[in-house]
Coordinates of C-alpha atoms in Angstrom, one line a residue:
Chain A
X1 CA 22.5 38.3 -112.9
X2 CA 22.9 37.9 -109.6
X3 CA 20.4 36.7 -107.1
X4 CA 17.3 39.1 -106.7
X5 CA 16.4 40.6 -103.3
X6 CA 13.0 39.8 -103.6
X7 CA 11.5 37.0 -106.1
X8 CA 7.5 36.5 -106.0
X9 CA 6.5 34.1 -108.8
X10 CA 2.7 33.1 -109.4
X11 CA 1.6 34.3 -105.3
X12 CA -1.1 33.6 -104.7
X13 CA -3.3 33.1 -101.4
X14 CA -6.7 32.4 -100.8
X15 CA -8.8 32.9 -97.8
X16 CA -11.3 30.5 -98.0
X17 CA -13.2 31.9 -101.3
X18 CA -11.4 35.5 -101.1
X19 CA -9.0 36.6 -102.4
X20 CA -6.1 37.8 -100.9
X21 CA -3.7 37.7 -103.9
X22 CA -3.6 36.2 -106.9
X23 CA -0.9 35.0 -110.0
X24 CA 1.6 37.9 -108.1
X25 CA 5.2 37.7 -110.0
X26 CA 7.9 40.5 -109.2
X27 CA 11.1 40.7 -108.4
X28 CA 13.4 43.3 -106.8
X29 CA 16.9 43.5 -107.1
X30 CA 19.7 44.5 -104.8
X31 CA 19.7 48.2 -103.7
X32 CA 16.3 49.2 -105.4
X33 CA 13.5 51.1 -103.7
X34 CA 11.1 49.9 -104.3
X35 CA 7.2 50.6 -104.1
X36 CA 4.1 49.1 -103.9
X37 CA 0.7 50.4 -104.5
X38 CA -2.5 50.3 -104.0
X39 CA -5.6 50.9 -103.0
X40 CA -6.6 49.7 -99.2
X41 CA -7.5 46.3 -99.4
X42 CA -5.7 45.7 -102.8
X43 CA -4.1 42.8 -101.0
X44 CA -0.6 44.6 -100.4
X45 CA -0.1 43.5 -96.7
X46 CA -1.6 39.8 -98.0
X47 CA 1.8 40.3 -100.0
X48 CA 4.2 40.9 -97.8
X49 CA 2.7 38.7 -94.3
X50 CA 2.7 36.6 -97.7
X51 CA 6.8 37.5 -98.4
X52 CA 7.4 37.0 -94.4
X53 CA 6.1 33.4 -93.6
X54 CA 3.6 34.4 -91.3
X55 CA 1.2 33.3 -93.9
X56 CA 1.5 30.1 -96.3
X57 CA 0.4 30.8 -99.7
X58 CA -1.8 28.6 -101.8
X59 CA -0.1 28.7 -104.5
X60 CA 3.2 30.3 -106.0
X61 CA 6.5 31.0 -104.3
X62 CA 8.2 33.8 -102.6
X63 CA 11.9 34.1 -102.1
X64 CA 14.2 36.4 -100.2
X65 CA 17.4 36.5 -100.9
X66 CA 17.4 33.7 -103.0
X67 CA 15.9 31.5 -99.5
X68 CA 12.2 30.4 -100.4
X69 CA 10.0 31.3 -97.8
X70 CA 8.7 28.0 -97.6
X71 CA 12.2 26.7 -96.6
X72 CA 11.8 27.3 -93.2
X73 CA 15.1 26.4 -91.8
X74 CA 17.4 28.2 -94.4
X75 CA 14.9 30.9 -94.5
X76 CA 15.0 31.9 -90.5
X77 CA 19.3 32.4 -91.3
X78 CA 17.6 34.7 -93.9
X79 CA 14.9 36.7 -91.4
X80 CA 18.3 37.7 -89.3
X81 CA 18.8 40.1 -92.3
X82 CA 15.3 41.3 -92.9
X83 CA 13.5 43.7 -91.1
X84 CA 9.9 44.9 -91.1
X85 CA 7.1 47.0 -90.4
X86 CA 3.5 45.9 -89.9
X87 CA 0.9 47.4 -91.3
X88 CA -0.4 48.5 -87.6
X89 CA 2.7 48.1 -85.2
X90 CA 1.5 47.0 -82.4
X91 CA 3.8 46.8 -78.9
X92 CA 3.5 45.6 -75.3
X93 CA 1.6 48.5 -73.6
X94 CA 2.9 48.0 -70.3
X95 CA 6.8 47.8 -71.0
X96 CA 8.7 51.4 -72.1
X97 CA 10.5 51.7 -75.3
X98 CA 13.8 50.8 -73.6
X99 CA 12.8 47.7 -72.9
X100 CA 11.4 46.8 -76.3
X101 CA 14.1 47.8 -78.2
X102 CA 16.2 45.3 -75.8
X103 CA 14.2 42.0 -75.9
X104 CA 13.8 42.8 -79.9
X105 CA 18.2 43.1 -80.0
X106 CA 18.0 40.2 -77.7
X107 CA 16.6 38.1 -81.0
X108 CA 18.4 40.3 -84.0
X109 CA 20.6 42.5 -83.2
X110 CA 20.9 45.9 -82.5
X111 CA 24.4 47.4 -83.9
X112 CA 22.6 51.0 -85.2
X113 CA 19.8 51.2 -82.2
X114 CA 21.3 54.5 -80.6
X115 CA 21.9 56.5 -84.3
X116 CA 18.5 55.6 -85.4
X117 CA 17.3 56.7 -82.2
X118 CA 19.4 60.0 -82.4
X119 CA 17.3 61.0 -85.9
X120 CA 13.9 58.9 -85.0
X121 CA 13.8 60.5 -81.3
X122 CA 10.9 58.2 -79.2
X123 CA 10.3 58.4 -75.1
X124 CA 12.3 56.2 -74.3
X125 CA 11.6 55.8 -70.4
X126 CA 7.7 55.3 -71.0
X127 CA 5.5 53.0 -71.3
X128 CA 5.0 52.2 -74.9
X129 CA 0.4 52.8 -74.4
X130 CA 1.6 56.5 -73.8
X131 CA 3.1 56.7 -77.1
X132 CA 1.5 59.2 -79.7
X133 CA 0.5 57.4 -82.7
X134 CA 3.7 59.0 -84.5
X135 CA 5.9 57.6 -81.9
X136 CA 4.9 54.0 -81.9
X137 CA 5.7 54.4 -85.8
X138 CA 9.1 56.1 -85.2
X139 CA 9.6 53.0 -82.5
X140 CA 8.6 50.1 -85.3
X141 CA 11.0 52.2 -87.9
X142 CA 14.4 51.8 -85.2
X143 CA 13.7 48.1 -84.3
X144 CA 13.1 47.7 -88.3
X145 CA 16.6 49.3 -89.3
X146 CA 18.6 48.3 -85.5
X147 CA 20.6 45.0 -86.5
X148 CA 21.5 46.6 -90.2
X149 CA 19.2 44.5 -92.4
X150 CA 19.9 44.0 -96.0
X151 CA 16.3 44.4 -97.6
X152 CA 13.8 46.1 -95.8
X153 CA 9.7 44.8 -96.0
X154 CA 7.1 48.0 -94.9
X155 CA 3.8 48.0 -94.6
X156 CA 2.7 51.4 -95.2
X157 CA 5.4 53.0 -92.9
X158 CA 4.8 57.0 -92.8
X159 CA 1.2 56.1 -92.1
X160 CA 0.9 58.6 -88.3
X161 CA 4.2 60.2 -89.0
X162 CA 4.2 63.6 -89.2
X163 CA 5.4 65.5 -92.3
X164 CA 9.0 66.7 -91.3
X165 CA 9.6 62.7 -89.7
X166 CA 8.0 62.0 -93.0
X167 CA 10.7 64.2 -95.0
X168 CA 13.5 62.8 -92.4
X169 CA 12.1 59.3 -93.3
X170 CA 12.6 59.3 -97.0
X171 CA 15.8 61.4 -96.9
X172 CA 16.7 58.2 -94.0
X173 CA 15.3 55.7 -96.9
X174 CA 17.7 57.1 -99.9
X175 CA 20.5 56.9 -98.0
X176 CA 20.1 53.3 -97.1
X177 CA 19.0 52.5 -100.8
X178 CA 22.4 53.9 -101.5
X179 CA 24.3 51.5 -98.7
X180 CA 23.1 49.0 -101.0
X181 CA 19.8 47.9 -98.9
X182 CA 16.7 46.6 -100.6
X183 CA 13.6 49.0 -99.5
X184 CA 9.9 47.3 -100.5
X185 CA 7.1 49.2 -98.8
X186 CA 3.4 49.6 -99.9
X187 CA 1.5 52.7 -100.2
X188 CA -1.6 54.3 -100.9
X189 CA -0.1 57.4 -101.8
X190 CA 1.2 58.7 -104.6
X191 CA 3.4 62.0 -103.9
X192 CA 5.0 58.9 -101.9
X193 CA 6.0 57.0 -104.3
X194 CA 6.8 59.7 -106.3
X195 CA 9.5 60.8 -103.6
X196 CA 11.1 58.7 -103.0
X197 CA 11.0 55.0 -105.3
X198 CA 13.2 53.9 -107.9
X199 CA 10.2 51.2 -109.1
X200 CA 7.3 50.5 -108.6
X201 CA 4.7 47.9 -108.6
X202 CA 0.6 48.7 -108.8
X203 CA -1.8 46.0 -107.6
X204 CA -5.5 46.3 -107.6
X205 CA -7.8 43.9 -106.5
X206 CA -5.3 41.4 -105.6
X207 CA -3.8 41.3 -108.8
X208 CA -0.5 43.0 -110.3
X209 CA -1.6 45.7 -112.6
X210 CA 1.5 47.0 -113.9
X211 CA 5.3 47.2 -113.0
X212 CA 7.1 50.2 -113.9
X213 CA 10.5 52.1 -113.7
X214 CA 9.1 55.7 -112.2
X215 CA 11.1 58.0 -114.6
X216 CA 9.8 55.8 -117.4
X217 CA 6.7 56.4 -116.5
X218 CA 6.7 60.1 -115.4
X219 CA 8.7 60.9 -118.9
X220 CA 6.2 59.0 -121.1
X221 CA 3.4 60.2 -119.8
X222 CA 4.2 63.4 -121.3
X223 CA 3.1 67.0 -119.4
X224 CA -0.3 68.4 -118.1
X225 CA -1.9 71.5 -120.0
X226 CA -4.8 73.5 -118.8
X227 CA -6.4 76.0 -120.2
X228 CA -8.9 78.5 -118.8
X229 CA -11.2 80.1 -122.4
X230 CA -14.5 82.2 -122.0
X231 CA -14.5 81.0 -125.4
X232 CA -16.2 76.9 -124.9
X233 CA -13.5 74.4 -125.9
X234 CA -13.8 71.6 -128.7
X235 CA -11.8 69.1 -128.1
X236 CA -11.2 67.6 -131.8
X237 CA -9.6 71.0 -132.4
X238 CA -7.1 69.1 -129.7
X239 CA -6.9 65.6 -131.2
X240 CA -3.4 65.3 -132.3
X241 CA -1.3 62.1 -132.1
X242 CA 0.4 63.0 -129.4
X243 CA -2.8 63.8 -127.2
X244 CA -2.8 61.1 -124.5
X245 CA -6.0 62.5 -122.6
X246 CA -8.1 65.5 -123.2
X247 CA -11.3 66.5 -121.1
X248 CA -12.7 69.2 -120.2
X249 CA -13.7 70.3 -116.5
X250 CA -16.9 71.1 -114.6
X251 CA -15.4 75.2 -114.6
X252 CA -15.0 74.4 -118.6
X253 CA -11.4 74.7 -118.8
X254 CA -9.9 71.9 -120.4
X255 CA -6.7 69.4 -119.4
X256 CA -4.9 68.3 -121.9
X257 CA -1.7 65.4 -121.5
X258 CA 0.4 65.5 -124.1
X259 CA 3.9 64.1 -125.1
X260 CA 4.7 66.9 -127.1
X261 CA 4.2 68.6 -130.7
X262 CA 3.5 72.0 -128.9
X263 CA 3.3 73.6 -132.5
X264 CA 0.5 71.8 -133.0
X265 CA -0.8 73.2 -129.8
X266 CA 0.1 77.0 -130.1
X267 CA -1.8 76.8 -133.5
X268 CA -5.0 75.0 -132.1
X269 CA -5.0 77.6 -129.6
X270 CA -5.0 80.3 -131.5
X271 CA -8.5 80.2 -132.4
X272 CA -9.3 80.9 -129.0
X273 CA -9.0 84.2 -126.2
X274 CA -7.0 82.8 -123.0
X275 CA -7.4 83.6 -119.4
X276 CA -4.6 81.5 -118.7
X277 CA -2.6 78.8 -119.4
X278 CA -0.4 76.1 -117.4
X279 CA 1.8 73.3 -118.4
X280 CA 3.1 71.7 -115.8
X281 CA 5.1 68.3 -115.3
X282 CA 2.8 65.1 -114.9
X283 CA 1.5 64.7 -111.4
X284 CA 1.9 61.2 -110.6
X285 CA -1.8 60.7 -110.4
X286 CA -2.0 61.8 -113.5
X287 CA -0.3 59.1 -114.8
X288 CA -2.1 56.4 -112.2
X289 CA -5.2 58.0 -113.6
X290 CA -3.9 55.7 -116.4
X291 CA -3.8 52.0 -115.1
X292 CA -7.5 52.9 -113.1
X293 CA -9.3 54.5 -115.5
X294 CA -8.6 53.3 -118.8
X295 CA -7.6 49.8 -118.5
X296 CA -5.7 49.9 -121.6
X297 CA -3.9 52.5 -120.4
X298 CA -0.4 53.6 -122.0
X299 CA 1.8 52.0 -119.3
X300 CA -1.1 48.9 -119.3
X301 CA 2.4 46.4 -119.9
X302 CA 1.8 43.0 -120.1
X303 CA -0.1 42.3 -117.1
X304 CA -3.4 41.9 -117.4
X305 CA -6.2 43.7 -115.1
X306 CA -10.0 43.8 -114.4
X307 CA -12.4 45.5 -116.9
X308 CA -14.6 47.1 -113.7
X309 CA -12.2 50.1 -113.4
X310 CA -14.3 52.6 -111.7
X311 CA -11.1 52.7 -109.0
X312 CA -8.0 54.5 -108.4
X313 CA -5.9 55.1 -106.0
X314 CA -6.2 57.3 -102.9
X315 CA -5.1 61.5 -103.9
X316 CA -1.6 62.3 -102.3
X317 CA -3.3 64.6 -99.5
X318 CA -1.3 67.0 -101.1
X319 CA -4.4 67.2 -103.4
X320 CA -1.5 67.5 -106.2
X321 CA -4.6 66.7 -108.4
X322 CA -7.3 68.5 -107.6
X323 CA -8.0 68.5 -111.7
X324 CA -9.2 64.8 -111.3
X325 CA -12.9 64.6 -112.3
X326 CA -13.6 61.4 -110.5
X327 CA -14.2 61.4 -106.6
X328 CA -11.8 59.5 -104.6
X329 CA -13.0 55.8 -104.4
X330 CA -11.1 54.8 -101.7
X331 CA -13.7 54.3 -99.9
X332 CA -15.1 52.4 -102.3
X333 CA -12.2 50.3 -102.3
X334 CA -12.2 49.3 -98.5
X335 CA -14.0 46.4 -98.2
X336 CA -13.5 45.1 -101.5
X337 CA -10.6 42.1 -99.9
X338 CA -11.9 42.6 -96.1
Chain B
X1 CA 19.3 31.0 -76.9
X2 CA 16.4 32.9 -78.0
X3 CA 13.8 30.8 -76.5
X4 CA 15.5 32.0 -73.3
X5 CA 14.8 35.2 -74.0
X6 CA 11.4 34.9 -75.3
X7 CA 10.5 33.4 -71.7
X8 CA 12.6 36.1 -69.7
X9 CA 10.5 38.7 -71.5
X10 CA 7.1 37.5 -71.3
X11 CA 8.4 36.3 -67.7
X12 CA 8.9 40.1 -66.9
X13 CA 5.7 40.8 -68.0
X14 CA 4.0 38.5 -66.2
X15 CA 5.2 39.3 -62.5
X16 CA 2.8 41.7 -61.4
X17 CA -0.1 39.6 -61.9
X18 CA 2.3 36.2 -60.0
X19 CA 2.4 38.3 -57.2
X20 CA -1.0 39.0 -56.5
X21 CA -1.6 35.4 -56.9
X22 CA 0.8 34.5 -54.5
X23 CA -0.5 37.3 -52.0
X24 CA -3.9 35.9 -52.3
X25 CA -2.8 32.2 -51.9
X26 CA -0.9 33.0 -49.3
X27 CA -3.8 34.5 -47.4
X28 CA -6.2 31.5 -48.2
X29 CA -3.4 29.6 -46.6
X30 CA -3.4 31.6 -43.5
X31 CA -6.8 31.6 -42.9
X32 CA -7.2 28.2 -43.3
X33 CA -4.0 27.4 -40.7
X34 CA -5.4 30.4 -38.1
X35 CA -8.8 28.4 -38.5
X36 CA -7.1 25.1 -38.2
X37 CA -6.8 25.1 -34.0
X38 CA -10.3 26.2 -33.0
X39 CA -11.6 23.4 -35.6
X40 CA -9.4 20.8 -33.5
X41 CA -11.2 21.9 -30.3
X42 CA -14.4 21.2 -31.2
X43 CA -16.7 18.4 -30.2
X44 CA -17.4 17.6 -33.6
X45 CA -17.0 14.2 -35.4
X46 CA -15.6 14.9 -38.1
X47 CA -14.8 11.6 -39.8
X48 CA -18.7 11.2 -39.0
X49 CA -19.1 14.9 -41.1
X50 CA -17.1 14.1 -44.0
X51 CA -19.0 10.5 -44.4
X52 CA -22.2 11.8 -44.2
X53 CA -21.4 13.8 -47.6
X54 CA -22.2 12.4 -51.1
X55 CA -19.4 10.4 -52.3
X56 CA -19.2 12.6 -55.8
X57 CA -18.5 15.5 -53.6
X58 CA -15.5 13.7 -51.0
X59 CA -14.5 12.8 -54.5
X60 CA -13.6 16.3 -55.5
X61 CA -13.4 18.1 -52.2
X62 CA -12.0 15.6 -49.8
X63 CA -9.9 13.1 -52.2
X64 CA -9.0 9.7 -50.2
X65 CA -8.2 11.2 -46.8
X66 CA -10.2 10.1 -44.1
X67 CA -8.8 11.3 -41.2
X68 CA -8.6 15.2 -41.0
X69 CA -8.2 15.9 -37.3
X70 CA -4.4 16.0 -38.3
X71 CA -3.4 18.5 -39.9
X72 CA -1.9 17.1 -42.8
X73 CA -5.6 15.3 -43.4
X74 CA -6.9 19.1 -42.8
X75 CA -4.8 20.7 -45.3
X76 CA -5.3 18.4 -48.4
X77 CA -9.0 18.4 -47.8
X78 CA -9.3 22.5 -47.0
X79 CA -6.6 23.7 -49.0
X80 CA -4.6 20.9 -51.4
X81 CA -7.8 19.7 -52.8
X82 CA -10.0 22.7 -53.8
X83 CA -7.8 25.3 -54.2
X84 CA -4.8 23.8 -55.6
X85 CA -5.8 21.4 -57.8
X86 CA -8.6 23.2 -59.2
X87 CA -8.3 26.7 -58.4
X88 CA -4.7 27.0 -59.3
X89 CA -4.9 24.2 -61.7
X90 CA -7.2 26.2 -63.8
X91 CA -5.8 29.9 -63.0
X92 CA -2.6 28.5 -64.5
X93 CA -4.3 27.1 -67.6
X94 CA -5.9 30.3 -68.4
X95 CA -3.5 32.5 -68.0
X96 CA -1.4 30.1 -70.3
X97 CA -4.2 30.4 -72.7
X98 CA -2.8 34.3 -72.9
X99 CA 0.5 33.1 -74.0
X100 CA 0.5 32.8 -78.5
X101 CA -3.0 33.7 -78.6
X102 CA -2.6 37.2 -77.0
X103 CA 0.4 38.1 -79.1
X104 CA -1.7 36.9 -82.4
X105 CA -4.4 38.3 -80.9
X106 CA -2.2 42.0 -80.2
X107 CA -0.6 41.1 -83.8
X108 CA 2.9 41.8 -82.0
X109 CA 3.5 38.7 -83.3
X110 CA 4.7 40.4 -86.7
X111 CA 7.2 41.9 -85.2
X112 CA 8.5 38.9 -83.3
X113 CA 8.3 35.8 -86.3
X114 CA 10.1 38.2 -88.8
X115 CA 13.4 37.8 -86.7
X116 CA 15.5 34.6 -86.9
X117 CA 13.0 33.1 -84.3
X118 CA 11.3 29.7 -85.3
X119 CA 7.9 29.3 -84.5
X120 CA 8.5 26.5 -82.4
X121 CA 10.9 28.0 -80.2
X122 CA 8.5 30.9 -80.4
X123 CA 6.3 28.4 -78.0
X124 CA 9.1 26.8 -76.1
X125 CA 10.6 30.3 -74.8
X126 CA 6.5 31.1 -73.7
X127 CA 5.9 28.0 -72.2
X128 CA 9.6 28.2 -70.3
X129 CA 8.7 31.3 -69.1
X130 CA 6.0 29.9 -67.0
X131 CA 8.0 27.0 -64.9
X132 CA 9.2 30.2 -62.8
X133 CA 5.8 32.0 -62.9
X134 CA 4.6 28.2 -61.6
X135 CA 7.8 27.8 -58.7
X136 CA 7.0 31.4 -57.3
X137 CA 3.5 30.6 -57.2
X138 CA 4.4 26.8 -55.4
X139 CA 7.3 28.0 -53.3
X140 CA 4.8 30.7 -51.9
X141 CA 2.5 28.5 -50.6
X142 CA 4.9 26.2 -49.2
X143 CA 6.3 29.0 -47.5
X144 CA 2.7 30.1 -46.4
X145 CA 2.2 26.1 -44.7
X146 CA 5.2 26.3 -43.4
X147 CA 5.7 29.2 -41.4
X148 CA 1.5 29.0 -40.7
X149 CA 2.0 26.3 -39.0
X150 CA 5.0 27.0 -36.7
X151 CA 2.6 30.1 -35.8
X152 CA 0.2 27.6 -34.6
X153 CA 3.2 25.1 -33.0
X154 CA 1.5 21.8 -35.0
X155 CA 4.2 19.5 -35.7
X156 CA 4.4 18.9 -40.2
X157 CA 6.0 16.6 -42.1
X158 CA 8.3 18.7 -44.4
X159 CA 9.4 15.9 -46.4
X160 CA 5.7 14.9 -47.4
X161 CA 5.1 18.4 -47.9
X162 CA 8.1 19.1 -49.7
X163 CA 6.4 16.1 -52.2
X164 CA 3.1 17.9 -52.3
X165 CA 4.7 20.8 -53.6
X166 CA 7.1 18.8 -55.9
X167 CA 4.5 17.0 -57.9
X168 CA 1.7 19.4 -57.4
X169 CA 4.4 21.8 -58.9
X170 CA 4.4 19.1 -62.3
X171 CA 0.8 18.9 -62.4
X172 CA 0.3 23.4 -62.5
X173 CA 2.9 22.8 -65.2
X174 CA 0.8 20.4 -66.9
X175 CA -1.8 22.6 -66.8
X176 CA -0.1 25.1 -67.9
X177 CA 0.5 23.2 -71.3
X178 CA -3.4 21.9 -71.6
X179 CA -3.0 26.6 -71.7
X180 CA 0.0 26.5 -74.0
X181 CA -2.0 24.5 -77.1
X182 CA -5.6 25.9 -76.6
X183 CA -3.0 29.2 -77.0
X184 CA -1.8 27.9 -80.1
X185 CA -4.7 26.6 -82.0
X186 CA -6.9 29.8 -81.4
X187 CA -6.5 33.6 -82.8
X188 CA -8.3 35.1 -79.6
X189 CA -6.8 34.8 -76.5
X190 CA -10.9 34.7 -75.1
X191 CA -11.0 31.3 -76.7
X192 CA -8.0 30.2 -75.8
X193 CA -8.7 30.8 -72.2
X194 CA -11.8 29.7 -72.2
X195 CA -10.8 26.7 -73.7
X196 CA -8.3 25.7 -71.3
X197 CA -10.2 26.8 -67.9
X198 CA -13.0 24.4 -69.4
X199 CA -10.8 21.6 -70.3
X200 CA -9.1 21.8 -67.1
X201 CA -12.8 22.0 -64.9
X202 CA -14.1 19.7 -67.3
X203 CA -11.9 17.0 -66.3
X204 CA -11.5 18.1 -62.8
X205 CA -15.6 17.8 -62.4
X206 CA -15.6 14.2 -64.8
X207 CA -12.4 12.6 -63.0
X208 CA -14.4 13.5 -59.1
X209 CA -18.0 12.2 -60.2
X210 CA -17.3 9.1 -62.3
X211 CA -14.9 7.6 -59.4
X212 CA -16.5 4.4 -58.2
X213 CA -18.7 4.4 -60.8
X214 CA -18.9 2.5 -64.2
X215 CA -17.1 6.0 -65.8
X216 CA -14.1 5.8 -63.9
X217 CA -12.2 5.3 -66.9
X218 CA -13.5 8.2 -68.5
X219 CA -11.4 10.4 -65.4
X220 CA -8.2 9.4 -66.5
X221 CA -8.6 12.1 -68.9
X222 CA -8.1 14.5 -65.9
X223 CA -5.0 15.4 -64.8
X224 CA -5.7 15.3 -60.9
X225 CA -6.1 11.2 -61.6
X226 CA -2.4 11.2 -61.7
X227 CA -1.6 12.7 -58.3
X228 CA -2.8 12.6 -55.1
X229 CA -2.5 14.8 -52.4
X230 CA -3.7 13.0 -49.4
X231 CA -1.6 10.2 -50.4
X232 CA 1.7 12.2 -50.4
X233 CA 1.0 14.0 -47.5
X234 CA -0.9 12.4 -45.2
X235 CA 0.5 8.3 -46.2
X236 CA 4.0 9.9 -47.6
X237 CA 3.2 7.2 -50.7
X238 CA 4.9 9.0 -53.6
X239 CA 2.9 7.4 -57.2
X240 CA 5.8 7.5 -59.4
X241 CA 3.6 6.7 -62.7
X242 CA 1.3 9.2 -61.8
X243 CA 4.7 11.6 -62.0
X244 CA 5.3 9.6 -65.4
X245 CA 1.9 10.6 -67.0
X246 CA 2.5 13.9 -66.2
X247 CA 5.4 14.4 -67.5
X248 CA 4.7 12.6 -70.5
X249 CA 1.7 14.7 -71.0
X250 CA 3.1 18.1 -70.4
X251 CA 5.4 16.9 -73.0
X252 CA 3.0 15.9 -75.7
X253 CA 1.4 19.0 -75.2
X254 CA 4.1 21.3 -76.2
X255 CA 5.2 19.5 -79.0
X256 CA 1.2 19.0 -80.2
X257 CA 1.3 23.3 -79.4
X258 CA 4.5 23.7 -80.9
X259 CA 3.7 21.5 -84.6
X260 CA -0.1 23.5 -84.5
X261 CA 1.6 26.7 -84.4
X262 CA 4.1 26.3 -86.9
X263 CA 0.7 24.9 -89.7
X264 CA -1.0 28.0 -89.1
X265 CA -1.7 31.1 -90.8
X266 CA -1.0 34.3 -89.0
X267 CA -2.8 37.2 -90.0

């Protein structure tokens, strides 16, 4: 088996008594597009900083391209083949975009600079101070990829990008993956993970909740059936072995997540008048409810997780999961690991 | 040589500040020298006046000069002892305080240290950036003094003046090293700059106040103990031991700064 592009083993970081991350283990193969999903404050940025050697772990190890981060001298060679976008990229305010890139080029090369700038243009001759958030993010993107890295580690790389550029960026990431580049990025946006990732690790309160293949995750999670009826619906009628989740929404409609057996479903529906019926693919939001709602969820894997299960990953702006019963708890999570 | 890239980039970002400091310093020198002729013509006995100052005051602002009627003596008292050693020295310690801490504070360090640049090279690069900065300020003052002396038709001992500026430059570099260590240690610019300026200023006072007392040994902590503009410019005596200490202290501080920074968490 080839050496994994990223290998994290028992990685633990405490800031004094405060847990950053604890006992994190995961492995990313070369050429994978890997998502690292969790609410704000879950430990995503800490993990990324540990992975790049900016922080020293309290315990455990992390390796990139087979070289452990704490082997300082050898790791410097690895860094020549690594690209990085920090969570909130800060450049030098009074320096123009062009000079900023010149500087980074001197430190690690810029074979692909022009190609990237064609695709993600920024006002090169203005000082970075005058850049919009989106332009700053694009500049960060160019500097992260311009030396043609083998591994790219990004902390919420799409924040601040407008939707069109975001799509272009997703497309770009897929192309990079197809060229064999390993892409590891953190996000709190579920739709993003579904859109681009091959696999995803889910982190919460500094601990890994699951590492899953996106397709498996979606396949196993079945379909969502929404039934609108003037009658009052009895959930007991829909308690089939295939039922993953059934609930009555505040508006009286029923939301059923099922992994099949539509015959039984149709039979059960016969007893009701039906105003509206919708069967759709599970949105990734529905799937992740398992990890954050119920700790023994379908795909919980073998990674233990906490039991104070009131947290969920932030909803995508698209509002795909408008039918979730809980208000977005992202705010509650915000301060968990400050 | 990535440290040179880092140094060049840092130096370029500091050009404007340097021009301002140089202009201010040249203006100060110009004014000081312009006043000298009228100073010499007055009837006041300056030797007596100096002796009337408290000893501590003399130690701080007059130095070893006993005769300020010559241009050299006058410049040491009016320019080198106070403006150069204390103010310009403090400025460079302060300026160096932001070298590393500035990038950590603003998080731009996360874009630099994820490249094949070791933290030691980063620190050394930042230090190297300040060498041309010191040279610019040093030469600007040198030029101002030479031109100023010419304009008022006064002879000035050029070799001795060069010696003052050479040793003075080493002193300023040592002040930079003090700032660099503070900068590598503290995560916040303000704290680093405060500590740096506090050390340079504080030890200057310590050196001045303890001279000719039982606590004179405490002054050994001050960089100012290792150079004497008066001896250099008026008497032409070069203190090689002092120079060696300045260079050695600088090296030790830079190594310490790199070592401290290597061990730190950056977040």
